Amino acid sequence: KQEVTQIPAALSVPEGENLVLNCSFTDSAIYNLQWFRQDPGKGLTSLLLIQSSQREQTSGRLNASLDKSSGRSTLYIAASQPGDSATYLCAVNNAGNMLTFGGGTRLMVKP
Amino acid sequence: DAGVIQSPRHEVTEMGQEVTLRCKPISGHNSLFWYRQTMMRGLELLIYFNNNVPIDDSGMPEDRFSAKMPNASFSTLKIQPSEPRDSAVYFCASSNERGGTDTQYFGPGTRLTVL
């Protein structure tokens, strides 16, 4: 059974810092991996999707990498802003289009 | 497109009552997912439909839970009878699956409280 772990569980940084969120998974036979953002009381917004054949994806200040063999993904946020404050969730798609989610990293960016 | 629509947004009910949650996926999407989110267990997939057919319901916690998708634009998740431990946020998501490569789009969720 796939298990997804995110470290750290919570992170507080001053505005402008570059930061890295980590995601690890136990079963490397994945189709893709997605990073989501969740604001309090809201649904999930997809940020980046990395196919199993890819090593990274970029969108604006966000860069996600994937190392399938070691079961790891990182989400890099450059020049963090207070508006980046949210919970970031990593989700792995093993088979049948069903996602297994990590517990999330709660990010606070202080002005 | 309006995105995935869920109703109601909030539901408060008493133990033993029947609860029905509703979802309208994004038009043209062929896959629909129901998830449950709690503080203790995080986000868990309950059931997955493809072309209106249930593909995997192994995440449905017990027989009190049932889900239907009578057509491509509507799905329901029913809990009967409800229990306090069912209190959670229930999300519906949809995607246009092509071999497991496409993004899932989530609705705003229904916050269920069972007293």
mmCIF file with all atom_site columns, C-alpha atoms in Angstrom:
data_model
loop_
_atom_site.group_PDB
_atom_site.id
_atom_site.type_symbol
_atom_site.label_atom_id
_atom_site.label_alt_id
_atom_site.label_comp_id
_atom_site.label_asym_id
_atom_site.label_entity_id
_atom_site.label_seq_id
_atom_site.pdbx_PDB_ins_code
_atom_site.Cartn_x
_atom_site.Cartn_y
_atom_site.Cartn_z
_atom_site.occupancy
_atom_site.B_iso_or_equiv
_atom_site.pdbx_formal_charge
_atom_site.auth_seq_id
_atom_site.auth_comp_id
_atom_site.auth_asym_id
_atom_site.auth_atom_id
_atom_site.pdbx_PDB_model_num
ATOM 1   C CA . LYS A 1 1   ? 0.000   0.000  0.000   1.00 0.00 ? 1   LYS A CA 1
ATOM 2   C CA . GLN A 1 2   ? 1.352   3.410  -1.003  1.00 0.00 ? 2   GLN A CA 1
ATOM 3   C CA . GLU A 1 3   ? 2.292   5.715  1.851   1.00 0.00 ? 3   GLU A CA 1
ATOM 4   C CA . VAL A 1 4   ? 3.059   9.390  1.323   1.00 0.00 ? 4   VAL A CA 1
ATOM 5   C CA . THR A 1 5   ? 4.894   11.485 3.913   1.00 0.00 ? 5   THR A CA 1
ATOM 6   C CA . GLN A 1 6   ? 5.454   15.224 3.918   1.00 0.00 ? 6   GLN A CA 1
ATOM 7   C CA . ILE A 1 7   ? 8.108   16.986 5.933   1.00 0.00 ? 7   ILE A CA 1
ATOM 8   C CA . PRO A 1 8   ? 7.951   19.393 7.638   1.00 0.00 ? 8   PRO A CA 1
ATOM 9   C CA . ALA A 1 9   ? 4.361   19.383 8.878   1.00 0.00 ? 9   ALA A CA 1
ATOM 10  C CA . ALA A 1 10  ? 4.538   23.140 9.430   1.00 0.00 ? 10  ALA A CA 1
ATOM 11  C CA . LEU A 1 11  ? 6.904   25.871 8.351   1.00 0.00 ? 11  LEU A CA 1
ATOM 12  C CA . SER A 1 12  ? 7.125   29.581 9.136   1.00 0.00 ? 12  SER A CA 1
ATOM 13  C CA . VAL A 1 13  ? 9.442   31.827 7.131   1.00 0.00 ? 13  VAL A CA 1
ATOM 14  C CA . PRO A 1 14  ? 9.934   35.553 6.583   1.00 0.00 ? 14  PRO A CA 1
ATOM 15  C CA . GLU A 1 15  ? 8.816   37.043 3.301   1.00 0.00 ? 15  GLU A CA 1
ATOM 16  C CA . GLY A 1 16  ? 11.350  36.770 0.484   1.00 0.00 ? 16  GLY A CA 1
ATOM 17  C CA . GLU A 1 17  ? 12.920  33.489 1.522   1.00 0.00 ? 17  GLU A CA 1
ATOM 18  C CA . ASN A 1 18  ? 13.320  30.605 -0.871  1.00 0.00 ? 18  ASN A CA 1
ATOM 19  C CA . LEU A 1 19  ? 11.973  27.386 0.588   1.00 0.00 ? 19  LEU A CA 1
ATOM 20  C CA . VAL A 1 20  ? 11.689  23.669 -0.088  1.00 0.00 ? 20  VAL A CA 1
ATOM 21  C CA . LEU A 1 21  ? 8.849   21.338 0.833   1.00 0.00 ? 21  LEU A CA 1
ATOM 22  C CA . ASN A 1 22  ? 9.518   17.623 0.843   1.00 0.00 ? 22  ASN A CA 1
ATOM 23  C CA . CYS A 1 23  ? 7.391   14.638 -0.121  1.00 0.00 ? 23  CYS A CA 1
ATOM 24  C CA . SER A 1 24  ? 8.384   10.972 0.042   1.00 0.00 ? 24  SER A CA 1
ATOM 25  C CA . PHE A 1 25  ? 6.501   7.881  -1.105  1.00 0.00 ? 25  PHE A CA 1
ATOM 26  C CA . THR A 1 26  ? 7.055   4.180  -0.548  1.00 0.00 ? 26  THR A CA 1
ATOM 27  C CA . ASP A 1 27  ? 6.012   2.658  -3.880  1.00 0.00 ? 27  ASP A CA 1
ATOM 28  C CA . SER A 1 28  ? 7.967   4.037  -6.828  1.00 0.00 ? 28  SER A CA 1
ATOM 29  C CA . ALA A 1 29  ? 5.655   2.531  -9.474  1.00 0.00 ? 29  ALA A CA 1
ATOM 30  C CA . ILE A 1 30  ? 3.742   5.751  -10.011 1.00 0.00 ? 30  ILE A CA 1
ATOM 31  C CA . TYR A 1 31  ? 2.010   7.327  -13.007 1.00 0.00 ? 31  TYR A CA 1
ATOM 32  C CA . ASN A 1 32  ? 2.396   10.882 -11.819 1.00 0.00 ? 32  ASN A CA 1
ATOM 33  C CA . LEU A 1 33  ? 2.690   13.114 -8.773  1.00 0.00 ? 33  LEU A CA 1
ATOM 34  C CA . GLN A 1 34  ? 0.749   16.289 -8.085  1.00 0.00 ? 34  GLN A CA 1
ATOM 35  C CA . TRP A 1 35  ? 1.286   19.200 -5.765  1.00 0.00 ? 35  TRP A CA 1
ATOM 36  C CA . PHE A 1 36  ? -1.837  20.967 -4.489  1.00 0.00 ? 36  PHE A CA 1
ATOM 37  C CA . ARG A 1 37  ? -2.481  24.079 -2.467  1.00 0.00 ? 37  ARG A CA 1
ATOM 38  C CA . GLN A 1 38  ? -5.304  24.280 0.064   1.00 0.00 ? 38  GLN A CA 1
ATOM 39  C CA . ASP A 1 39  ? -6.397  27.530 1.687   1.00 0.00 ? 39  ASP A CA 1
ATOM 40  C CA . PRO A 1 40  ? -8.298  27.367 4.994   1.00 0.00 ? 40  PRO A CA 1
ATOM 41  C CA . GLY A 1 41  ? -11.889 26.290 4.492   1.00 0.00 ? 41  GLY A CA 1
ATOM 42  C CA . LYS A 1 42  ? -11.404 25.845 0.758   1.00 0.00 ? 42  LYS A CA 1
ATOM 43  C CA . GLY A 1 43  ? -10.916 23.073 -1.739  1.00 0.00 ? 43  GLY A CA 1
ATOM 44  C CA . LEU A 1 44  ? -7.664  22.024 -3.354  1.00 0.00 ? 44  LEU A CA 1
ATOM 45  C CA . THR A 1 45  ? -6.020  23.833 -6.232  1.00 0.00 ? 45  THR A CA 1
ATOM 46  C CA . SER A 1 46  ? -3.611  21.914 -8.438  1.00 0.00 ? 46  SER A CA 1
ATOM 47  C CA . LEU A 1 47  ? -0.214  23.613 -8.719  1.00 0.00 ? 47  LEU A CA 1
ATOM 48  C CA . LEU A 1 48  ? 1.958   21.212 -10.671 1.00 0.00 ? 48  LEU A CA 1
ATOM 49  C CA . LEU A 1 49  ? 1.683   17.711 -12.105 1.00 0.00 ? 49  LEU A CA 1
ATOM 50  C CA . ILE A 1 50  ? 4.823   15.715 -12.895 1.00 0.00 ? 50  ILE A CA 1
ATOM 51  C CA . GLN A 1 51  ? 4.539   12.634 -15.084 1.00 0.00 ? 51  GLN A CA 1
ATOM 52  C CA . SER A 1 52  ? 6.566   9.575  -14.076 1.00 0.00 ? 52  SER A CA 1
ATOM 53  C CA . SER A 1 53  ? 8.828   10.132 -17.092 1.00 0.00 ? 53  SER A CA 1
ATOM 54  C CA . GLN A 1 54  ? 9.613   13.718 -16.095 1.00 0.00 ? 54  GLN A CA 1
ATOM 55  C CA . ARG A 1 55  ? 12.101  15.044 -13.583 1.00 0.00 ? 55  ARG A CA 1
ATOM 56  C CA . GLU A 1 56  ? 10.659  18.486 -12.960 1.00 0.00 ? 56  GLU A CA 1
ATOM 57  C CA . GLN A 1 57  ? 7.944   20.984 -13.744 1.00 0.00 ? 57  GLN A CA 1
ATOM 58  C CA . THR A 1 58  ? 7.925   24.750 -13.334 1.00 0.00 ? 58  THR A CA 1
ATOM 59  C CA . SER A 1 59  ? 5.174   27.303 -12.988 1.00 0.00 ? 59  SER A CA 1
ATOM 60  C CA . GLY A 1 60  ? 6.158   30.851 -12.144 1.00 0.00 ? 60  GLY A CA 1
ATOM 61  C CA . ARG A 1 61  ? 7.942   30.872 -8.790  1.00 0.00 ? 61  ARG A CA 1
ATOM 62  C CA . LEU A 1 62  ? 7.206   27.189 -8.233  1.00 0.00 ? 62  LEU A CA 1
ATOM 63  C CA . ASN A 1 63  ? 9.411   24.297 -9.264  1.00 0.00 ? 63  ASN A CA 1
ATOM 64  C CA . ALA A 1 64  ? 8.641   20.663 -8.493  1.00 0.00 ? 64  ALA A CA 1
ATOM 65  C CA . SER A 1 65  ? 11.131  17.856 -8.938  1.00 0.00 ? 65  SER A CA 1
ATOM 66  C CA . LEU A 1 66  ? 10.636  14.107 -8.982  1.00 0.00 ? 66  LEU A CA 1
ATOM 67  C CA . ASP A 1 67  ? 13.120  11.340 -8.222  1.00 0.00 ? 67  ASP A CA 1
ATOM 68  C CA . LYS A 1 68  ? 11.081  8.201  -8.728  1.00 0.00 ? 68  LYS A CA 1
ATOM 69  C CA . SER A 1 69  ? 13.830  5.756  -7.872  1.00 0.00 ? 69  SER A CA 1
ATOM 70  C CA . SER A 1 70  ? 14.347  7.249  -4.437  1.00 0.00 ? 70  SER A CA 1
ATOM 71  C CA . GLY A 1 71  ? 10.657  7.943  -3.885  1.00 0.00 ? 71  GLY A CA 1
ATOM 72  C CA . ARG A 1 72  ? 11.049  11.675 -3.399  1.00 0.00 ? 72  ARG A CA 1
ATOM 73  C CA . SER A 1 73  ? 9.634   14.935 -4.687  1.00 0.00 ? 73  SER A CA 1
ATOM 74  C CA . THR A 1 74  ? 10.354  18.492 -3.678  1.00 0.00 ? 74  THR A CA 1
ATOM 75  C CA . LEU A 1 75  ? 8.411   21.695 -4.196  1.00 0.00 ? 75  LEU A CA 1
ATOM 76  C CA . TYR A 1 76  ? 10.629  24.760 -4.384  1.00 0.00 ? 76  TYR A CA 1
ATOM 77  C CA . ILE A 1 77  ? 9.047   28.171 -3.820  1.00 0.00 ? 77  ILE A CA 1
ATOM 78  C CA . ALA A 1 78  ? 11.198  31.136 -4.786  1.00 0.00 ? 78  ALA A CA 1
ATOM 79  C CA . ALA A 1 79  ? 10.951  34.545 -3.163  1.00 0.00 ? 79  ALA A CA 1
ATOM 80  C CA . SER A 1 80  ? 8.074   33.586 -0.894  1.00 0.00 ? 80  SER A CA 1
ATOM 81  C CA . GLN A 1 81  ? 5.209   36.037 -0.319  1.00 0.00 ? 81  GLN A CA 1
ATOM 82  C CA . PRO A 1 82  ? 2.521   36.276 2.385   1.00 0.00 ? 82  PRO A CA 1
ATOM 83  C CA . GLY A 1 83  ? 0.000   35.170 -0.240  1.00 0.00 ? 83  GLY A CA 1
ATOM 84  C CA . ASP A 1 84  ? 1.804   31.841 -0.437  1.00 0.00 ? 84  ASP A CA 1
ATOM 85  C CA . SER A 1 85  ? 0.588   31.000 3.071   1.00 0.00 ? 85  SER A CA 1
ATOM 86  C CA . ALA A 1 86  ? -1.497  27.847 2.778   1.00 0.00 ? 86  ALA A CA 1
ATOM 87  C CA . THR A 1 87  ? -1.280  24.086 3.215   1.00 0.00 ? 87  THR A CA 1
ATOM 88  C CA . TYR A 1 88  ? 0.621   22.299 0.452   1.00 0.00 ? 88  TYR A CA 1
ATOM 89  C CA . LEU A 1 89  ? -0.306  18.709 -0.307  1.00 0.00 ? 89  LEU A CA 1
ATOM 90  C CA . CYS A 1 90  ? 1.567   16.130 -2.313  1.00 0.00 ? 90  CYS A CA 1
ATOM 91  C CA . ALA A 1 91  ? -0.436  13.346 -4.001  1.00 0.00 ? 91  ALA A CA 1
ATOM 92  C CA . VAL A 1 92  ? 0.773   10.243 -5.799  1.00 0.00 ? 92  VAL A CA 1
ATOM 93  C CA . ASN A 1 93  ? -1.102  8.476  -8.584  1.00 0.00 ? 93  ASN A CA 1
ATOM 94  C CA . ASN A 1 94  ? -0.166  4.794  -8.559  1.00 0.00 ? 94  ASN A CA 1
ATOM 95  C CA . ALA A 1 95  ? -2.797  3.166  -10.699 1.00 0.00 ? 95  ALA A CA 1
ATOM 96  C CA . GLY A 1 96  ? -6.362  3.612  -11.797 1.00 0.00 ? 96  GLY A CA 1
ATOM 97  C CA . ASN A 1 97  ? -6.123  7.388  -11.435 1.00 0.00 ? 97  ASN A CA 1
ATOM 98  C CA . MET A 1 98  ? -6.544  7.200  -7.666  1.00 0.00 ? 98  MET A CA 1
ATOM 99  C CA . LEU A 1 99  ? -4.514  9.621  -5.585  1.00 0.00 ? 99  LEU A CA 1
ATOM 100 C CA . THR A 1 100 ? -2.820  8.929  -2.261  1.00 0.00 ? 100 THR A CA 1
ATOM 101 C CA . PHE A 1 101 ? -2.218  12.137 -0.339  1.00 0.00 ? 101 PHE A CA 1
ATOM 102 C CA . GLY A 1 102 ? 0.445   13.139 2.130   1.00 0.00 ? 102 GLY A CA 1
ATOM 103 C CA . GLY A 1 103 ? -0.480  14.861 5.361   1.00 0.00 ? 103 GLY A CA 1
ATOM 104 C CA . GLY A 1 104 ? 0.489   18.282 4.022   1.00 0.00 ? 104 GLY A CA 1
ATOM 105 C CA . THR A 1 105 ? 2.857   21.073 5.008   1.00 0.00 ? 105 THR A CA 1
ATOM 106 C CA . ARG A 1 106 ? 1.248   24.136 6.575   1.00 0.00 ? 106 ARG A CA 1
ATOM 107 C CA . LEU A 1 107 ? 3.213   27.178 5.376   1.00 0.00 ? 107 LEU A CA 1
ATOM 108 C CA . MET A 1 108 ? 3.138   30.617 6.941   1.00 0.00 ? 108 MET A CA 1
ATOM 109 C CA . VAL A 1 109 ? 5.010   33.449 5.237   1.00 0.00 ? 109 VAL A CA 1
ATOM 110 C CA . LYS A 1 110 ? 5.363   36.456 7.512   1.00 0.00 ? 110 LYS A CA 1
ATOM 111 C CA . PRO A 1 111 ? 5.481   39.991 6.098   1.00 0.00 ? 111 PRO A CA 1
ATOM 112 C CA . ASP B 2 1   ? -16.535 26.775 -16.731 1.00 0.00 ? 1   ASP B CA 1
ATOM 113 C CA . ALA B 2 2   ? -17.919 27.030 -13.197 1.00 0.00 ? 2   ALA B CA 1
ATOM 114 C CA . GLY B 2 3   ? -15.670 24.288 -11.912 1.00 0.00 ? 3   GLY B CA 1
ATOM 115 C CA . VAL B 2 4   ? -16.811 21.394 -9.758  1.00 0.00 ? 4   VAL B CA 1
ATOM 116 C CA . ILE B 2 5   ? -19.969 22.311 -7.865  1.00 0.00 ? 5   ILE B CA 1
ATOM 117 C CA . GLN B 2 6   ? -20.881 20.752 -4.540  1.00 0.00 ? 6   GLN B CA 1
ATOM 118 C CA . SER B 2 7   ? -23.967 21.172 -2.396  1.00 0.00 ? 7   SER B CA 1
ATOM 119 C CA . PRO B 2 8   ? -24.679 21.824 0.319   1.00 0.00 ? 8   PRO B CA 1
ATOM 120 C CA . ARG B 2 9   ? -21.559 23.658 1.482   1.00 0.00 ? 9   ARG B CA 1
ATOM 121 C CA . HIS B 2 10  ? -22.403 22.986 5.112   1.00 0.00 ? 10  HIS B CA 1
ATOM 122 C CA . GLU B 2 11  ? -24.606 20.320 6.644   1.00 0.00 ? 11  GLU B CA 1
ATOM 123 C CA . VAL B 2 12  ? -25.430 19.831 10.309  1.00 0.00 ? 12  VAL B CA 1
ATOM 124 C CA . THR B 2 13  ? -27.506 16.815 11.204  1.00 0.00 ? 13  THR B CA 1
ATOM 125 C CA . GLU B 2 14  ? -28.261 14.530 14.096  1.00 0.00 ? 14  GLU B CA 1
ATOM 126 C CA . MET B 2 15  ? -26.979 11.025 14.524  1.00 0.00 ? 15  MET B CA 1
ATOM 127 C CA . GLY B 2 16  ? -29.134 8.496  12.724  1.00 0.00 ? 16  GLY B CA 1
ATOM 128 C CA . GLN B 2 17  ? -30.340 10.859 10.025  1.00 0.00 ? 17  GLN B CA 1
ATOM 129 C CA . GLU B 2 18  ? -29.742 10.318 6.322   1.00 0.00 ? 18  GLU B CA 1
ATOM 130 C CA . VAL B 2 19  ? -27.339 12.708 4.629   1.00 0.00 ? 19  VAL B CA 1
ATOM 131 C CA . THR B 2 20  ? -27.028 13.256 0.881   1.00 0.00 ? 20  THR B CA 1
ATOM 132 C CA . LEU B 2 21  ? -24.137 15.183 -0.632  1.00 0.00 ? 21  LEU B CA 1
ATOM 133 C CA . ARG B 2 22  ? -24.253 16.292 -4.247  1.00 0.00 ? 22  ARG B CA 1
ATOM 134 C CA . CYS B 2 23  ? -21.676 16.962 -6.912  1.00 0.00 ? 23  CYS B CA 1
ATOM 135 C CA . LYS B 2 24  ? -21.709 18.341 -10.439 1.00 0.00 ? 24  LYS B CA 1
ATOM 136 C CA . PRO B 2 25  ? -18.410 17.662 -12.212 1.00 0.00 ? 25  PRO B CA 1
ATOM 137 C CA . ILE B 2 26  ? -16.824 19.869 -14.845 1.00 0.00 ? 26  ILE B CA 1
ATOM 138 C CA . SER B 2 27  ? -18.575 19.427 -18.174 1.00 0.00 ? 27  SER B CA 1
ATOM 139 C CA . GLY B 2 28  ? -16.728 16.991 -20.432 1.00 0.00 ? 28  GLY B CA 1
ATOM 140 C CA . HIS B 2 29  ? -14.843 15.267 -17.642 1.00 0.00 ? 29  HIS B CA 1
ATOM 141 C CA . ASN B 2 30  ? -15.212 11.494 -17.599 1.00 0.00 ? 30  ASN B CA 1
ATOM 142 C CA . SER B 2 31  ? -13.945 10.678 -14.120 1.00 0.00 ? 31  SER B CA 1
ATOM 143 C CA . LEU B 2 32  ? -15.319 11.628 -10.724 1.00 0.00 ? 32  LEU B CA 1
ATOM 144 C CA . PHE B 2 33  ? -13.853 11.090 -7.271  1.00 0.00 ? 33  PHE B CA 1
ATOM 145 C CA . TRP B 2 34  ? -15.234 11.437 -3.737  1.00 0.00 ? 34  TRP B CA 1
ATOM 146 C CA . TYR B 2 35  ? -12.728 12.194 -0.952  1.00 0.00 ? 35  TYR B CA 1
ATOM 147 C CA . ARG B 2 36  ? -13.059 12.715 2.784   1.00 0.00 ? 36  ARG B CA 1
ATOM 148 C CA . GLN B 2 37  ? -10.761 14.980 4.821   1.00 0.00 ? 37  GLN B CA 1
ATOM 149 C CA . THR B 2 38  ? -10.341 14.799 8.590   1.00 0.00 ? 38  THR B CA 1
ATOM 150 C CA . MET B 2 39  ? -7.668  16.092 10.924  1.00 0.00 ? 39  MET B CA 1
ATOM 151 C CA . MET B 2 40  ? -6.799  12.573 12.045  1.00 0.00 ? 40  MET B CA 1
ATOM 152 C CA . ARG B 2 41  ? -6.667  10.787 8.686   1.00 0.00 ? 41  ARG B CA 1
ATOM 153 C CA . GLY B 2 42  ? -6.055  13.574 6.178   1.00 0.00 ? 42  GLY B CA 1
ATOM 154 C CA . LEU B 2 43  ? -7.485  13.202 2.673   1.00 0.00 ? 43  LEU B CA 1
ATOM 155 C CA . GLU B 2 44  ? -8.781  9.757  1.750   1.00 0.00 ? 44  GLU B CA 1
ATOM 156 C CA . LEU B 2 45  ? -10.288 8.563  -1.510  1.00 0.00 ? 45  LEU B CA 1
ATOM 157 C CA . LEU B 2 46  ? -13.718 7.007  -0.961  1.00 0.00 ? 46  LEU B CA 1
ATOM 158 C CA . ILE B 2 47  ? -14.842 6.032  -4.461  1.00 0.00 ? 47  ILE B CA 1
ATOM 159 C CA . TYR B 2 48  ? -13.899 6.625  -8.095  1.00 0.00 ? 48  TYR B CA 1
ATOM 160 C CA . PHE B 2 49  ? -16.223 6.626  -11.130 1.00 0.00 ? 49  PHE B CA 1
ATOM 161 C CA . ASN B 2 50  ? -15.168 6.471  -14.762 1.00 0.00 ? 50  ASN B CA 1
ATOM 162 C CA . ASN B 2 51  ? -17.796 7.107  -17.439 1.00 0.00 ? 51  ASN B CA 1
ATOM 163 C CA . ASN B 2 52  ? -20.452 6.934  -14.705 1.00 0.00 ? 52  ASN B CA 1
ATOM 164 C CA . VAL B 2 53  ? -19.390 3.437  -13.617 1.00 0.00 ? 53  VAL B CA 1
ATOM 165 C CA . PRO B 2 54  ? -17.922 2.826  -10.137 1.00 0.00 ? 54  PRO B CA 1
ATOM 166 C CA . ILE B 2 55  ? -14.377 1.566  -10.653 1.00 0.00 ? 55  ILE B CA 1
ATOM 167 C CA . ASP B 2 56  ? -13.062 1.345  -7.113  1.00 0.00 ? 56  ASP B CA 1
ATOM 168 C CA . ASP B 2 57  ? -15.034 1.747  -3.897  1.00 0.00 ? 57  ASP B CA 1
ATOM 169 C CA . SER B 2 58  ? -12.493 0.153  -1.586  1.00 0.00 ? 58  SER B CA 1
ATOM 170 C CA . GLY B 2 59  ? -12.221 3.410  0.341   1.00 0.00 ? 59  GLY B CA 1
ATOM 171 C CA . MET B 2 60  ? -15.881 3.494  1.319   1.00 0.00 ? 60  MET B CA 1
ATOM 172 C CA . PRO B 2 61  ? -15.735 2.995  5.070   1.00 0.00 ? 61  PRO B CA 1
ATOM 173 C CA . GLU B 2 62  ? -18.780 0.785  5.535   1.00 0.00 ? 62  GLU B CA 1
ATOM 174 C CA . ASP B 2 63  ? -22.190 -0.137 4.221   1.00 0.00 ? 63  ASP B CA 1
ATOM 175 C CA . ARG B 2 64  ? -23.698 3.038  5.607   1.00 0.00 ? 64  ARG B CA 1
ATOM 176 C CA . PHE B 2 65  ? -21.991 4.871  2.746   1.00 0.00 ? 65  PHE B CA 1
ATOM 177 C CA . SER B 2 66  ? -23.217 4.651  -0.841  1.00 0.00 ? 66  SER B CA 1
ATOM 178 C CA . ALA B 2 67  ? -22.502 6.648  -3.992  1.00 0.00 ? 67  ALA B CA 1
ATOM 179 C CA . LYS B 2 68  ? -24.233 6.909  -7.330  1.00 0.00 ? 68  LYS B CA 1
ATOM 180 C CA . MET B 2 69  ? -23.576 8.586  -10.634 1.00 0.00 ? 69  MET B CA 1
ATOM 181 C CA . PRO B 2 70  ? -26.773 8.386  -12.695 1.00 0.00 ? 70  PRO B CA 1
ATOM 182 C CA . ASN B 2 71  ? -25.365 10.526 -15.491 1.00 0.00 ? 71  ASN B CA 1
ATOM 183 C CA . ALA B 2 72  ? -22.226 12.359 -16.535 1.00 0.00 ? 72  ALA B CA 1
ATOM 184 C CA . SER B 2 73  ? -23.231 15.585 -14.811 1.00 0.00 ? 73  SER B CA 1
ATOM 185 C CA . PHE B 2 74  ? -24.348 14.460 -11.366 1.00 0.00 ? 74  PHE B CA 1
ATOM 186 C CA . SER B 2 75  ? -23.235 12.290 -8.471  1.00 0.00 ? 75  SER B CA 1
ATOM 187 C CA . THR B 2 76  ? -24.426 11.741 -4.910  1.00 0.00 ? 76  THR B CA 1
ATOM 188 C CA . LEU B 2 77  ? -22.784 10.413 -1.777  1.00 0.00 ? 77  LEU B CA 1
ATOM 189 C CA . LYS B 2 78  ? -25.253 9.164  0.803   1.00 0.00 ? 78  LYS B CA 1
ATOM 190 C CA . ILE B 2 79  ? -24.713 8.262  4.437   1.00 0.00 ? 79  ILE B CA 1
ATOM 191 C CA . GLN B 2 80  ? -27.495 6.351  6.146   1.00 0.00 ? 80  GLN B CA 1
ATOM 192 C CA . PRO B 2 81  ? -27.600 6.329  9.112   1.00 0.00 ? 81  PRO B CA 1
ATOM 193 C CA . SER B 2 82  ? -25.077 9.043  9.919   1.00 0.00 ? 82  SER B CA 1
ATOM 194 C CA . GLU B 2 83  ? -22.809 8.874  12.983  1.00 0.00 ? 83  GLU B CA 1
ATOM 195 C CA . PRO B 2 84  ? -20.701 11.545 14.743  1.00 0.00 ? 84  PRO B CA 1
ATOM 196 C CA . ARG B 2 85  ? -17.495 9.940  13.419  1.00 0.00 ? 85  ARG B CA 1
ATOM 197 C CA . ASP B 2 86  ? -18.670 10.759 9.885   1.00 0.00 ? 86  ASP B CA 1
ATOM 198 C CA . SER B 2 87  ? -18.085 14.449 10.609  1.00 0.00 ? 87  SER B CA 1
ATOM 199 C CA . ALA B 2 88  ? -15.558 15.648 8.032   1.00 0.00 ? 88  ALA B CA 1
ATOM 200 C CA . VAL B 2 89  ? -15.178 17.699 4.888   1.00 0.00 ? 89  VAL B CA 1
ATOM 201 C CA . TYR B 2 90  ? -16.233 15.751 1.817   1.00 0.00 ? 90  TYR B CA 1
ATOM 202 C CA . PHE B 2 91  ? -14.697 16.740 -1.502  1.00 0.00 ? 91  PHE B CA 1
ATOM 203 C CA . CYS B 2 92  ? -15.730 15.842 -5.010  1.00 0.00 ? 92  CYS B CA 1
ATOM 204 C CA . ALA B 2 93  ? -13.178 16.045 -7.829  1.00 0.00 ? 93  ALA B CA 1
ATOM 205 C CA . SER B 2 94  ? -13.341 15.440 -11.549 1.00 0.00 ? 94  SER B CA 1
ATOM 206 C CA . SER B 2 95  ? -10.866 14.932 -14.353 1.00 0.00 ? 95  SER B CA 1
ATOM 207 C CA . ASN B 2 96  ? -10.641 14.073 -18.009 1.00 0.00 ? 96  ASN B CA 1
ATOM 208 C CA . GLU B 2 97  ? -8.568  10.942 -17.628 1.00 0.00 ? 97  GLU B CA 1
ATOM 209 C CA . ARG B 2 98  ? -6.305  9.816  -20.389 1.00 0.00 ? 98  ARG B CA 1
ATOM 210 C CA . GLY B 2 99  ? -4.322  6.937  -18.996 1.00 0.00 ? 99  GLY B CA 1
ATOM 211 C CA . GLY B 2 100 ? -3.877  8.490  -15.583 1.00 0.00 ? 100 GLY B CA 1
ATOM 212 C CA . THR B 2 101 ? -2.203  11.629 -16.805 1.00 0.00 ? 101 THR B CA 1
ATOM 213 C CA . ASP B 2 102 ? -4.640  14.401 -16.071 1.00 0.00 ? 102 ASP B CA 1
ATOM 214 C CA . THR B 2 103 ? -5.130  16.813 -13.238 1.00 0.00 ? 103 THR B CA 1
ATOM 215 C CA . GLN B 2 104 ? -7.982  16.353 -10.795 1.00 0.00 ? 104 GLN B CA 1
ATOM 216 C CA . TYR B 2 105 ? -10.052 19.470 -10.146 1.00 0.00 ? 105 TYR B CA 1
ATOM 217 C CA . PHE B 2 106 ? -11.600 19.744 -6.721  1.00 0.00 ? 106 PHE B CA 1
ATOM 218 C CA . GLY B 2 107 ? -14.862 21.289 -5.600  1.00 0.00 ? 107 GLY B CA 1
ATOM 219 C CA . PRO B 2 108 ? -15.089 23.550 -2.530  1.00 0.00 ? 108 PRO B CA 1
ATOM 220 C CA . GLY B 2 109 ? -16.222 20.690 -0.307  1.00 0.00 ? 109 GLY B CA 1
ATOM 221 C CA . THR B 2 110 ? -19.161 19.992 1.993   1.00 0.00 ? 110 THR B CA 1
ATOM 222 C CA . ARG B 2 111 ? -18.470 20.373 5.699   1.00 0.00 ? 111 ARG B CA 1
ATOM 223 C CA . LEU B 2 112 ? -20.578 17.739 7.484   1.00 0.00 ? 112 LEU B CA 1
ATOM 224 C CA . THR B 2 113 ? -21.213 17.846 11.208  1.00 0.00 ? 113 THR B CA 1
ATOM 225 C CA . VAL B 2 114 ? -23.110 14.964 12.792  1.00 0.00 ? 114 VAL B CA 1
ATOM 226 C CA . LEU B 2 115 ? -24.259 15.708 16.331  1.00 0.00 ? 115 LEU B CA 1
#
